[in-house]
Short mmCIF file of C-alpha atoms and ligand atoms in Angstrom, two decimals:
data_model
loop_
_atom_site.label_atom_id
_atom_site.label_comp_id
_atom_site.label_asym_id
_atom_site.label_seq_id
_atom_site.Cartn_x
_atom_site.Cartn_y
_atom_site.Cartn_z
CA UNK A 25 0.00 0.00 0.00
CA UNK A 26 1.29 3.39 -0.99
CA UNK A 27 0.96 6.08 1.70
CA UNK A 28 0.56 9.56 0.23
CA UNK A 29 0.53 12.68 2.38
CA UNK A 30 0.16 15.40 -0.22
CA UNK A 31 -2.55 16.23 -2.71
CA UNK A 32 0.14 17.42 -5.13
CA UNK A 33 1.16 13.76 -5.45
CA UNK A 34 -2.25 12.07 -5.14
CA UNK A 35 -4.41 14.05 -7.57
CA UNK A 36 -2.07 13.61 -10.59
CA UNK A 37 -1.69 9.89 -9.74
CA UNK A 38 -5.45 9.36 -9.56
CA UNK A 39 -5.99 11.35 -12.77
CA UNK A 40 -3.35 9.27 -14.58
CA UNK A 41 -4.77 5.95 -13.34
CA UNK A 42 -8.25 6.97 -14.51
CA UNK A 43 -6.95 8.04 -17.91
CA UNK A 44 -5.35 4.59 -18.22
CA UNK A 45 -8.80 3.03 -17.69
CA UNK A 46 -8.73 2.20 -13.96
CA UNK A 47 -11.92 2.54 -11.96
CA UNK A 48 -11.20 4.19 -8.62
CA UNK A 49 -13.01 3.57 -5.34
CA UNK A 50 -12.66 5.90 -2.35
CA UNK A 51 -13.27 5.09 1.32
CA UNK A 52 -13.01 8.25 3.48
CA UNK A 53 -12.45 7.61 7.20
CA UNK A 54 -11.43 9.32 10.40
CA UNK A 55 -9.28 6.33 11.40
CA UNK A 56 -9.81 4.11 14.47
CA UNK A 57 -10.74 1.52 11.88
CA UNK A 58 -12.93 -1.49 12.56
CA UNK A 59 -14.37 -4.30 10.51
CA UNK A 60 -17.12 -1.98 9.23
CA UNK A 61 -14.52 0.22 7.50
CA UNK A 62 -12.73 -2.85 6.20
CA UNK A 63 -15.99 -4.09 4.65
CA UNK A 64 -16.12 -0.78 2.71
CA UNK A 65 -12.58 -1.44 1.43
CA UNK A 66 -13.67 -4.96 0.43
CA UNK A 67 -16.72 -3.64 -1.44
CA UNK A 68 -14.50 -1.13 -3.21
CA UNK A 69 -12.07 -3.90 -4.20
CA UNK A 70 -14.99 -5.91 -5.62
CA UNK A 71 -16.25 -3.05 -7.75
CA UNK A 72 -13.15 -1.06 -8.74
CA UNK A 73 -9.50 -1.54 -9.78
CA UNK A 74 -7.86 0.85 -7.33
CA UNK A 75 -8.98 1.57 -3.78
CA UNK A 76 -7.97 4.78 -2.06
CA UNK A 77 -8.73 5.17 1.66
CA UNK A 78 -8.16 8.35 3.64
CA UNK A 79 -7.58 8.87 7.35
CA UNK A 80 -8.20 12.40 8.55
CA UNK A 81 -9.86 13.37 11.83
CA UNK A 82 -11.71 16.39 10.49
CA UNK A 83 -11.89 19.08 13.20
CA UNK A 84 -14.63 21.13 11.51
CA UNK A 85 -17.27 18.42 11.97
CA UNK A 86 -16.85 18.22 15.76
CA UNK A 87 -19.04 20.68 17.62
CA UNK A 88 -17.72 19.38 20.93
CA UNK A 89 -13.99 19.88 21.53
CA UNK A 90 -13.99 17.07 24.14
CA UNK A 91 -15.34 14.61 21.55
CA UNK A 92 -12.53 15.63 19.17
CA UNK A 93 -9.88 15.33 21.91
CA UNK A 94 -11.13 11.86 22.89
CA UNK A 95 -11.35 10.55 19.33
CA UNK A 96 -9.04 7.50 19.20
CA UNK A 97 -6.04 7.70 16.83
CA UNK A 98 -4.39 4.24 16.57
CA UNK A 99 -2.61 5.06 13.31
CA UNK A 100 -0.15 2.11 13.18
CA UNK A 101 -2.97 -0.37 13.71
CA UNK A 102 -5.11 1.40 11.08
CA UNK A 103 -2.31 1.19 8.50
CA UNK A 104 -1.83 -2.54 9.23
CA UNK A 105 -5.57 -3.18 8.81
CA UNK A 106 -5.73 -1.36 5.48
CA UNK A 107 -2.62 -3.22 4.25
CA UNK A 108 -4.15 -6.56 5.23
CA UNK A 109 -7.42 -5.66 3.45
CA UNK A 110 -5.51 -4.97 0.23
CA UNK A 111 -6.12 -1.22 0.07
CA UNK A 112 -3.93 0.27 -2.69
CA UNK A 113 -3.41 3.87 -1.57
CA UNK A 114 -3.79 5.59 1.80
CA UNK A 115 -4.16 9.37 1.76
CA UNK A 116 -2.87 10.51 5.17
CA UNK A 117 -2.82 14.30 5.10
CA UNK A 118 -2.22 17.04 7.62
CA UNK A 119 -5.03 19.60 7.83
CA UNK A 120 -3.26 22.18 5.66
CA UNK A 121 -3.01 19.74 2.73
CA UNK A 122 -6.82 19.59 2.64
CA UNK A 123 -7.75 23.07 3.78
CA UNK A 124 -4.78 25.29 2.92
CA UNK A 125 -5.16 28.45 4.99
CA UNK A 126 -8.88 27.78 5.80
CA UNK A 127 -9.50 26.91 9.46
CA UNK A 128 -13.29 26.86 9.59
CA UNK A 129 -16.25 25.98 7.41
CA UNK A 130 -16.47 28.63 4.71
CA UNK A 131 -18.60 27.01 1.99
CA UNK A 132 -22.37 26.87 2.12
CA UNK A 133 -23.99 23.97 0.33
CA UNK A 134 -27.51 23.17 -0.71
CA UNK A 135 -28.17 20.16 1.50
CA UNK A 136 -31.87 20.22 0.74
CA UNK A 137 -32.84 20.60 4.41
CA UNK A 138 -31.62 17.02 5.06
CA UNK A 139 -29.07 18.44 7.50
CA UNK A 140 -31.57 20.11 9.83
CA UNK A 141 -33.02 17.22 11.88
CA UNK A 142 -31.56 14.16 13.67
CA UNK A 143 -27.76 14.56 13.97
CA UNK A 144 -28.00 18.07 12.53
CA UNK A 145 -30.35 19.19 15.32
CA UNK A 146 -28.15 17.75 18.06
CA UNK A 147 -24.80 18.71 16.53
CA UNK A 148 -25.04 22.19 14.96
CA UNK A 149 -22.53 22.71 12.15
CA UNK A 150 -21.64 19.02 11.95
CA UNK A 151 -22.92 18.40 8.42
CA UNK A 152 -21.55 21.66 7.04
CA UNK A 153 -18.13 20.41 8.22
CA UNK A 154 -18.69 16.94 6.74
CA UNK A 155 -19.88 18.38 3.41
CA UNK A 156 -16.91 20.70 3.09
CA UNK A 157 -14.27 18.09 3.91
CA UNK A 158 -15.84 15.45 1.65
CA UNK A 159 -16.03 17.93 -1.25
CA UNK A 160 -12.29 18.64 -0.79
CA UNK A 161 -11.50 14.93 -0.44
CA UNK A 162 -13.40 14.12 -3.65
CA UNK A 163 -11.57 16.89 -5.51
CA UNK A 164 -8.26 15.52 -4.25
CA UNK A 165 -8.90 11.80 -4.83
CA UNK A 166 -11.15 11.99 -7.95
CA UNK A 167 -12.89 8.62 -7.48
CA UNK A 168 -15.55 6.93 -9.61
CA UNK A 169 -17.32 5.50 -6.56
CA UNK A 170 -17.51 6.84 -3.00
CA UNK A 171 -18.13 4.09 -0.43
CA UNK A 172 -20.05 5.08 2.71
CA UNK A 173 -21.50 3.09 5.62
CA UNK A 174 -25.25 2.96 6.23
CA UNK A 175 -24.70 3.47 9.98
CA UNK A 176 -24.40 7.17 9.18
CA UNK A 177 -27.58 7.10 7.11
CA UNK A 178 -28.23 10.84 7.26
CA UNK A 179 -24.64 11.49 6.16
CA UNK A 180 -25.15 9.18 3.15
CA UNK A 181 -28.29 11.09 2.05
CA UNK A 182 -26.61 14.46 2.56
CA UNK A 183 -23.51 13.50 0.60
CA UNK A 184 -25.71 12.12 -2.22
CA UNK A 185 -27.47 15.51 -2.27
CA UNK A 186 -24.08 17.30 -2.18
CA UNK A 187 -22.54 15.49 -5.15
CA UNK A 188 -25.82 15.90 -7.05
CA UNK A 189 -26.03 19.64 -6.43
CA UNK A 190 -22.34 20.15 -7.31
CA UNK A 191 -22.73 17.80 -10.31
CA UNK A 192 -19.66 15.84 -9.26
CA UNK A 193 -19.20 12.74 -11.45
CA UNK A 194 -19.13 10.23 -8.60
CA UNK A 195 -21.46 7.38 -7.69
CA UNK A 196 -22.28 6.83 -4.02
CA UNK A 197 -22.40 3.25 -2.75
CA UNK A 198 -24.09 2.91 0.65
CA UNK A 199 -22.84 -0.30 2.29
CA UNK A 200 -24.66 -2.35 4.97
CA UNK A 201 -24.02 -1.83 8.67
CA UNK A 202 -21.43 -4.17 10.14
CA UNK A 203 -22.38 -5.42 13.61
CA UNK A 204 -20.70 -6.85 16.70
CA UNK A 205 -21.94 -10.33 17.74
CA UNK A 206 -24.58 -8.79 20.07
CA UNK A 207 -25.94 -6.63 17.22
CA UNK A 208 -24.28 -3.34 18.25
CA UNK A 209 -23.43 -1.36 15.10
CA UNK A 210 -19.66 -1.11 14.72
CA UNK A 211 -18.34 2.36 15.45
CA UNK A 212 -14.97 3.85 16.32
CA UNK A 213 -16.63 5.14 19.48
CA UNK A 214 -17.46 1.63 20.80
CA UNK A 215 -13.98 1.31 22.32
CA UNK A 216 -14.95 4.04 24.79
CA UNK A 217 -17.60 1.76 26.35
CA UNK A 218 -16.80 -0.60 29.23
CA UNK A 219 -17.12 -4.32 28.34
CA UNK A 220 -20.32 -4.58 30.36
CA UNK A 221 -22.02 -1.53 28.81
CA UNK A 222 -20.82 -2.52 25.33
CA UNK A 223 -22.58 -5.85 25.79
CA UNK A 224 -25.78 -4.13 27.01
CA UNK A 225 -25.69 -1.72 24.04
CA UNK A 226 -26.86 -4.64 21.88
CA UNK A 227 -30.30 -3.51 23.15
CA UNK A 228 -30.26 -0.67 20.60
CA UNK A 229 -30.39 -3.01 17.60
CA UNK A 230 -32.78 -5.36 19.41
CA UNK A 231 -35.15 -2.40 19.93
CA UNK A 232 -34.90 -1.41 16.25
CA UNK A 233 -35.77 -5.00 15.28
CA UNK A 234 -38.68 -4.99 17.74
CA UNK A 235 -39.90 -1.72 16.21
CA UNK A 236 -39.93 -3.42 12.78
CA UNK A 237 -42.36 -6.03 14.12
CA UNK A 238 -44.63 -3.28 15.49
CA UNK A 239 -44.96 -1.39 12.20
CA UNK A 240 -48.08 -3.26 11.02
CA UNK A 241 -49.76 -2.94 14.43
CA UNK A 242 -49.00 0.50 15.93
CA UNK A 243 -48.71 4.08 14.69
CA UNK A 244 -45.21 5.58 14.23
CA UNK A 245 -45.74 7.76 17.34
CA UNK A 246 -46.74 4.76 19.47
CA UNK A 247 -43.75 2.73 18.29
CA UNK A 248 -41.40 5.63 18.96
CA UNK A 249 -42.74 6.11 22.49
CA UNK A 250 -42.53 2.39 23.26
CA UNK A 251 -38.94 2.15 22.00
CA UNK A 252 -37.76 5.29 23.81
CA UNK A 253 -39.37 4.22 27.09
CA UNK A 254 -37.81 0.76 26.82
CA UNK A 255 -34.26 2.01 26.05
CA UNK A 256 -34.41 4.75 28.69
CA UNK A 257 -35.08 2.17 31.41
CA UNK A 258 -31.53 0.84 30.95
CA UNK A 259 -28.99 2.37 33.33
CA UNK A 260 -26.82 5.03 31.63
CA UNK A 261 -28.88 4.95 28.39
CA UNK A 262 -30.49 8.19 27.19
CA UNK A 263 -32.28 8.24 23.83
CA UNK A 264 -31.69 11.43 21.84
CA UNK A 265 -34.15 10.39 19.11
CA UNK A 266 -35.88 7.25 17.90
CA UNK A 267 -37.89 8.00 14.76
CA UNK A 268 -39.76 6.31 11.97
CA UNK A 269 -39.31 8.31 8.79
CA UNK A 270 -39.57 8.25 5.03
CA UNK A 271 -36.13 6.83 4.09
CA UNK A 272 -35.89 8.96 0.94
CA UNK A 273 -36.29 12.41 2.51
CA UNK A 274 -36.21 11.95 6.32
CA UNK A 275 -39.74 13.35 6.62
CA UNK A 276 -42.25 11.93 9.14
CA UNK A 277 -44.65 9.33 7.77
CA UNK A 278 -48.18 10.75 7.79
CA UNK A 279 -50.03 7.67 6.60
CA UNK A 280 -51.44 9.71 3.69
CA UNK A 281 -48.66 9.28 1.13
CA UNK A 282 -47.14 6.08 -0.34
CA UNK A 283 -43.67 5.45 1.10
CA UNK A 284 -41.32 3.14 -0.82
CA UNK A 285 -38.84 2.72 2.05
CA UNK A 286 -39.23 3.24 5.80
CA UNK A 287 -36.29 4.25 7.96
CA UNK A 288 -36.20 3.48 11.67
CA UNK A 289 -33.34 5.51 13.07
CA UNK A 290 -31.97 6.21 16.52
CA UNK A 291 -29.22 7.96 18.44
CA UNK A 292 -28.66 6.85 22.01
CA UNK A 293 -26.16 8.31 24.45
CA UNK A 294 -24.75 5.37 26.36
CA UNK A 295 -22.45 6.25 29.25
CA UNK A 296 -21.67 9.57 27.54
CA UNK A 297 -20.95 7.95 24.15
CA UNK A 298 -23.23 8.81 21.22
CA UNK A 299 -24.26 5.65 19.35
CA UNK A 300 -26.17 5.66 16.03
CA UNK A 301 -28.10 2.86 14.37
CA UNK A 302 -30.90 2.33 11.85
CA UNK A 303 -32.86 -0.15 9.81
CA UNK A 304 -34.27 0.52 6.32
CA UNK A 305 -37.36 -1.44 5.30
CA UNK A 306 -37.99 -1.43 1.55
O1 PAF B 418 -18.05 9.16 8.39
C1 PAF B 418 -16.93 9.66 8.67
O2 PAF B 418 -16.02 8.99 9.18
C2 PAF B 418 -16.67 11.13 8.35
O3 PAF B 418 -17.82 11.89 8.53
C3 PAF B 418 -16.07 11.35 6.95
C4 PAF B 418 -17.05 10.94 5.84
C5 PAF B 418 -14.78 10.57 6.80
C6 PAF B 418 -15.76 12.85 6.75
O4 PAF B 418 -14.82 13.30 7.68
#
């Protein structure tokens, strides 16, 4: 695996490879890699000729300095995992290689209102930071396909809207959530949980699955209330949201319109750690 630290080296390389006929896949990450990230690399290897991954802990998408400070950075282990997965190129920049002299979010993007609810409501400025860094990363890496994990479902919809509105020639592949044996969605934040709490956090996915079974019987509001009450009974669990939405536009389901896919999505703060999960029902 080639490790490249500068866009001045990476962009011409990617452009040359594409002109020679290679299809390029890109897996952006903030490091602290787990099997979920590796599954994105594997999907990229299945569908493209060259896989580029990036590791960059993007400061502009953290609205809480403590969260940024605590973000794990096991870089040697990350490199070894990417090597073992057969990743071809790792882009490992310092902030100034991506941002130049910019230190805060300066661009405004048309995110179609998708950024206002859910994570956007709880983390002001988060998606503006994500959109800006991903736009820069796409300009630097020039991929054919961008691979993203479904765990961050709202992020996937927002980035699809972003590349559409900027008319960037990149396809977005949303890849299934990778889970721990107890069902907990894999996340770089899981290492901050104690073994006991991490085991109990399997309740989040179990509650999503239970909500699926309630869809034909109860209204969205009733299901939401049941799920929130059940998760909040667990010690050190605090539900931020648990919602049943139209998966295409994140709008509430009124029962009046036809919905082709239903999204059940939640964020739960477990022992101070924010955990996200969702299920999409076609
Ligand atoms: O999902 C993430 O890890 C980040 O939001 C991303 C897409 C790498 C941008 O920093």
